[in-house]
Amino acid sequence: MTSTRPHPEDSAEQRPPYNAFARLCPSRGTLEHVTGRWGALTLGALCEGSLRFNELRRRVDGVSEKMLSQTLHALERDGLVHREAQPTNPPRVDYELTPLGHEVARRVLSLIHFLEDSMDDVLQARESYDAARGAL
Amino acid sequence: MTSTRPHPEDSAEQRPPYNAFARLCPSRGTLEHVTGRWGALTLGALCEGSLRFNELRRRVDGVSEKMLSQTLHALERDGLVHREAQPTNPPRVDYELTPLGHEVARRVLSLIHFLEDSMDDVLQARESYDAARGAL
């Protein structure tokens, strides 16, 4: 038997009830929190263990205080990050992944590592692309 | 032998020479093309096979012509998407993943599907979060 139907893993049509390809599906918002400019790096950083705000800020090089705070709020609200405030003086706040957050972060970090490992090819592709454009 | 050192897969420190956590590393740009607002959905859509521009635009619901065009250019320049112009009249342009792009897109689509499958938990977390905030 042959079939041109895509493997279920590769098809969104067969995947009720959430579909990130649909504009109004709530999964699209979560996809954006997770993969947005800072979401992916924040999740990746927390994959190594819990971190305080300023530790995270150093790890996710270049993120502003405001953006990191917004990113953490969105991830916390989605149930991916847990914020733990210790009753110390001054108060100490740790951020860590929830079990669901860890599952998501593992996938994000695997993507980050794959891209890092592929950068020689990517940079070569960019060079060819730019050279071809320059030659036009 | 015990060790508190994270598994190599979970640690960026041991991964020369590219490091997306560093602000100036070129891998950060590629991470943003791949995970940006539209990059992830575009790669995911192309995972099912080659598509024409307007087919892609319908599949990635809500993307504007301009944003899809920018997204495809960035992915093409990074060597993840191949643009094939047929010498027909009117010209027909197909977009498809390169082998490297397919590797990336598989990981992105797996993340998208995992999030879609987790949305019941995510929505419940949002409800608890908002209820706790409302009660303050």
Coordinates of C-alpha atoms in Angstrom, one line a residue:
Chain A
M1 CA 0.0 0.0 0.0
T2 CA 1.3 3.4 -0.9
S3 CA 0.1 6.7 0.4
T4 CA 1.0 10.3 -0.3
R5 CA -0.5 11.3 2.9
P6 CA 2.1 13.0 5.2
H7 CA 3.2 11.1 8.3
P8 CA 1.0 12.2 11.3
E9 CA 4.0 13.7 12.9
D10 CA 4.4 16.0 10.0
S11 CA 0.9 17.1 9.6
A12 CA -1.0 19.7 11.5
E13 CA -4.4 18.9 9.8
Q14 CA -4.9 15.8 11.9
R15 CA -4.0 17.3 15.2
P16 CA -7.1 18.6 17.0
P17 CA -7.9 20.7 18.9
Y18 CA -5.0 23.2 19.0
N19 CA -3.2 24.4 15.8
A20 CA -0.5 27.1 16.0
F21 CA -0.9 27.7 12.3
A22 CA -4.3 29.2 12.9
R23 CA -4.2 32.8 13.7
L24 CA -6.5 32.7 16.7
C25 CA -5.4 29.5 18.4
P26 CA -4.1 30.2 21.9
S27 CA -1.1 27.9 21.1
R28 CA 0.2 30.6 18.8
G29 CA 0.7 32.9 21.8
T30 CA 2.6 30.3 23.7
L31 CA 4.7 29.5 20.7
E32 CA 5.7 33.1 20.6
H33 CA 6.5 33.2 24.3
V34 CA 8.7 30.2 23.9
T35 CA 10.4 31.1 20.7
G36 CA 10.3 34.8 20.9
R37 CA 13.5 36.9 20.8
W38 CA 14.3 36.2 24.5
G39 CA 12.0 33.3 25.3
A40 CA 14.1 30.6 23.7
L41 CA 17.3 31.8 25.4
T42 CA 15.6 32.2 28.8
L43 CA 14.3 28.6 28.7
G44 CA 17.6 27.3 27.5
A45 CA 19.4 29.0 30.3
L46 CA 17.0 27.6 32.9
C47 CA 17.5 24.1 31.5
E48 CA 20.8 24.1 33.5
G49 CA 19.1 24.7 36.8
S50 CA 17.3 27.5 38.8
L51 CA 18.7 31.0 38.5
R52 CA 18.2 34.4 40.1
F53 CA 17.0 37.3 38.0
N54 CA 20.5 38.9 37.7
E55 CA 22.1 35.5 37.0
L56 CA 19.7 35.0 34.2
R57 CA 20.3 38.5 32.9
R58 CA 24.0 37.8 32.7
R59 CA 23.4 34.4 31.0
V60 CA 21.1 35.8 28.4
D61 CA 23.6 38.3 27.2
G62 CA 22.1 41.5 25.9
V63 CA 18.6 41.2 27.4
S64 CA 17.3 44.3 29.1
E65 CA 15.8 44.2 32.6
K66 CA 12.4 45.1 31.2
M67 CA 12.4 42.4 28.5
L68 CA 13.6 39.7 30.8
S69 CA 11.0 40.6 33.3
Q70 CA 8.2 40.5 30.6
T71 CA 9.6 37.2 29.2
L72 CA 9.6 35.6 32.6
H73 CA 6.1 36.8 33.4
A74 CA 4.7 35.3 30.1
L75 CA 6.5 32.0 30.7
E76 CA 5.3 31.9 34.4
R77 CA 1.7 32.6 33.3
D78 CA 1.9 29.8 30.7
G79 CA 3.0 27.4 33.5
L80 CA 6.5 26.9 32.1
V81 CA 8.5 28.8 34.7
H82 CA 8.1 28.8 38.5
R83 CA 9.0 31.9 40.5
E84 CA 10.1 31.2 44.1
A85 CA 10.5 34.1 46.4
Q86 CA 12.5 33.3 49.6
P87 CA 11.4 35.1 52.8
T88 CA 14.9 36.5 53.3
N89 CA 16.1 40.1 53.7
P90 CA 16.7 41.2 51.1
P91 CA 14.2 38.9 49.4
R92 CA 15.7 36.3 47.1
V93 CA 13.8 35.3 44.0
D94 CA 14.7 32.1 42.1
Y95 CA 13.3 31.1 38.7
E96 CA 13.1 27.5 37.7
L97 CA 11.4 25.4 35.1
T98 CA 8.3 23.5 35.9
P99 CA 8.1 19.9 34.7
L100 CA 6.2 21.0 31.6
G101 CA 8.7 23.9 31.1
H102 CA 11.5 21.4 31.2
E103 CA 10.0 19.4 28.4
V104 CA 9.6 22.5 26.3
A105 CA 13.1 23.8 27.2
R106 CA 14.8 20.5 26.3
R107 CA 13.3 20.8 22.8
V108 CA 14.3 24.5 22.5
L109 CA 17.9 23.8 23.7
S110 CA 18.2 20.9 21.3
L111 CA 17.3 23.4 18.5
I112 CA 19.8 26.0 19.8
H113 CA 22.6 23.4 20.0
F114 CA 21.7 22.1 16.5
L115 CA 21.9 25.7 15.1
E116 CA 25.2 26.3 16.9
D117 CA 26.6 23.2 15.4
S118 CA 25.4 24.1 11.9
M119 CA 26.8 27.7 11.9
D120 CA 29.7 26.8 9.6
D121 CA 27.2 25.7 6.9
V122 CA 24.9 28.7 7.6
L123 CA 27.7 31.2 7.3
Q124 CA 28.9 29.6 4.1
A125 CA 25.3 29.8 2.7
R126 CA 25.2 33.4 3.6
E127 CA 28.4 34.1 1.8
S128 CA 27.2 32.3 -1.4
Y129 CA 23.9 34.1 -1.2
D130 CA 25.5 37.5 -0.9
A131 CA 28.1 36.8 -3.6
A132 CA 25.3 35.8 -6.0
R133 CA 23.4 38.9 -5.2
G134 CA 26.4 41.1 -5.6
A135 CA 27.1 39.5 -9.0
L136 CA 23.7 40.5 -10.4
Chain B
M1 CA 32.0 8.5 40.4
T2 CA 29.6 11.3 40.9
S3 CA 29.6 14.7 39.3
T4 CA 27.5 17.8 39.5
R5 CA 28.6 18.8 36.1
P6 CA 25.7 19.1 33.7
H7 CA 25.3 16.7 30.9
P8 CA 27.2 18.0 27.8
E9 CA 23.8 18.2 26.0
D10 CA 22.5 20.6 28.6
S11 CA 25.5 22.9 28.8
A12 CA 26.5 25.7 26.5
E13 CA 29.9 26.3 28.2
Q14 CA 31.5 23.3 26.6
R15 CA 30.3 24.0 23.1
P16 CA 32.8 25.9 21.0
P17 CA 32.9 27.9 18.9
Y18 CA 29.3 29.2 18.5
N19 CA 27.2 30.3 21.4
A20 CA 23.7 31.8 20.9
F21 CA 23.7 33.0 24.5
A22 CA 26.5 35.5 23.5
R23 CA 25.1 38.7 22.1
L24 CA 27.5 39.0 19.2
C25 CA 27.6 35.3 18.1
P26 CA 26.2 35.0 14.5
S27 CA 24.2 31.9 15.7
R28 CA 21.9 34.3 17.6
G29 CA 20.7 35.9 14.3
T30 CA 19.9 32.5 12.9
L31 CA 18.1 31.5 16.0
E32 CA 15.9 34.5 15.6
H33 CA 15.2 33.8 11.9
V34 CA 14.2 30.2 12.8
T35 CA 12.2 31.0 15.9
G36 CA 11.0 34.5 15.2
R37 CA 7.3 35.3 15.0
W38 CA 6.9 33.8 11.6
G39 CA 10.1 31.8 11.0
A40 CA 9.0 28.8 13.1
L41 CA 5.6 28.5 11.4
T42 CA 7.1 29.0 7.9
L43 CA 9.6 26.2 8.6
G44 CA 6.9 24.0 10.0
A45 CA 4.7 24.5 7.0
L46 CA 7.5 23.6 4.6
C47 CA 8.1 20.4 6.5
E48 CA 5.2 19.0 4.7
G49 CA 6.7 19.6 1.3
S50 CA 7.4 22.5 -1.1
L51 CA 4.9 25.3 -1.4
R52 CA 4.3 28.3 -3.5
F53 CA 4.3 31.8 -1.9
N54 CA 0.5 32.1 -1.8
E55 CA 0.1 28.6 -0.5
L56 CA 2.5 29.4 2.3
R57 CA 0.7 32.6 3.0
R58 CA -2.6 30.7 3.4
R59 CA -0.9 28.0 5.6
V60 CA 0.8 30.5 7.9
D61 CA -2.5 32.2 8.8
G62 CA -2.2 35.9 9.5
V63 CA 1.3 36.6 8.0
S64 CA 1.5 39.6 5.7
E65 CA 3.0 39.4 2.3
K66 CA 5.9 41.6 3.4
M67 CA 6.6 39.6 6.6
L68 CA 6.5 36.3 4.7
S69 CA 8.8 37.7 2.1
Q70 CA 11.3 38.9 4.7
T71 CA 11.1 35.6 6.6
L72 CA 11.8 33.6 3.4
H73 CA 14.7 35.8 2.4
A74 CA 16.3 35.4 5.8
L75 CA 15.8 31.6 5.8
E76 CA 17.1 31.4 2.2
R77 CA 20.2 33.4 3.0
D78 CA 20.9 31.1 6.0
G79 CA 20.7 28.1 3.6
L80 CA 17.6 26.6 5.2
V81 CA 15.1 27.3 2.4
H82 CA 15.6 26.9 -1.4
R83 CA 13.8 29.1 -3.8
E84 CA 13.1 27.6 -7.2
A85 CA 11.8 29.8 -9.9
Q86 CA 10.3 27.9 -12.9
P87 CA 10.7 29.4 -16.3
T88 CA 7.0 29.4 -17.0
N89 CA 4.7 32.2 -17.9
P90 CA 3.6 33.5 -15.4
P91 CA 6.7 32.5 -13.5
R92 CA 6.1 29.9 -10.8
V93 CA 8.2 30.1 -7.6
D94 CA 8.4 27.2 -5.2
Y95 CA 9.9 27.2 -1.8
E96 CA 11.3 24.1 -0.2
L97 CA 13.6 23.1 2.7
T98 CA 17.2 22.3 2.1
P99 CA 18.5 19.2 3.9
L100 CA 19.9 21.4 6.7
G101 CA 16.6 23.3 6.7
H102 CA 14.7 20.0 7.1
E103 CA 16.8 19.1 10.1
V104 CA 16.0 22.5 11.7
A105 CA 12.3 22.3 10.7
R106 CA 11.9 18.9 12.2
R107 CA 13.0 20.2 15.6
V108 CA 10.8 23.3 15.2
L109 CA 7.8 21.2 14.3
S110 CA 8.3 18.8 17.1
L111 CA 8.3 21.9 19.5
I112 CA 5.1 23.2 17.8
H113 CA 3.4 19.9 18.2
F114 CA 4.5 19.5 21.8
L115 CA 3.1 22.9 22.6
E116 CA -0.2 22.2 20.8
D117 CA -0.5 19.0 22.8
S118 CA 0.3 20.8 26.1
M119 CA -2.3 23.6 25.6
D120 CA -4.8 22.2 28.1
D121 CA -2.1 22.5 30.8
V122 CA -1.0 25.9 29.6
L123 CA -4.5 27.3 29.6
Q124 CA -5.1 25.9 33.1
A125 CA -1.9 27.5 34.3
R126 CA -2.9 30.8 32.9
E127 CA -6.3 30.6 34.7
S128 CA -4.6 29.9 38.0
Y129 CA -2.1 32.7 37.5
D130 CA -4.8 35.2 36.6
A131 CA -7.0 34.1 39.5
A132 CA -4.1 34.4 42.0
R133 CA -3.4 37.9 40.7
G134 CA -7.0 38.9 40.8
A135 CA -7.3 37.8 44.4
L136 CA -4.4 40.0 45.5

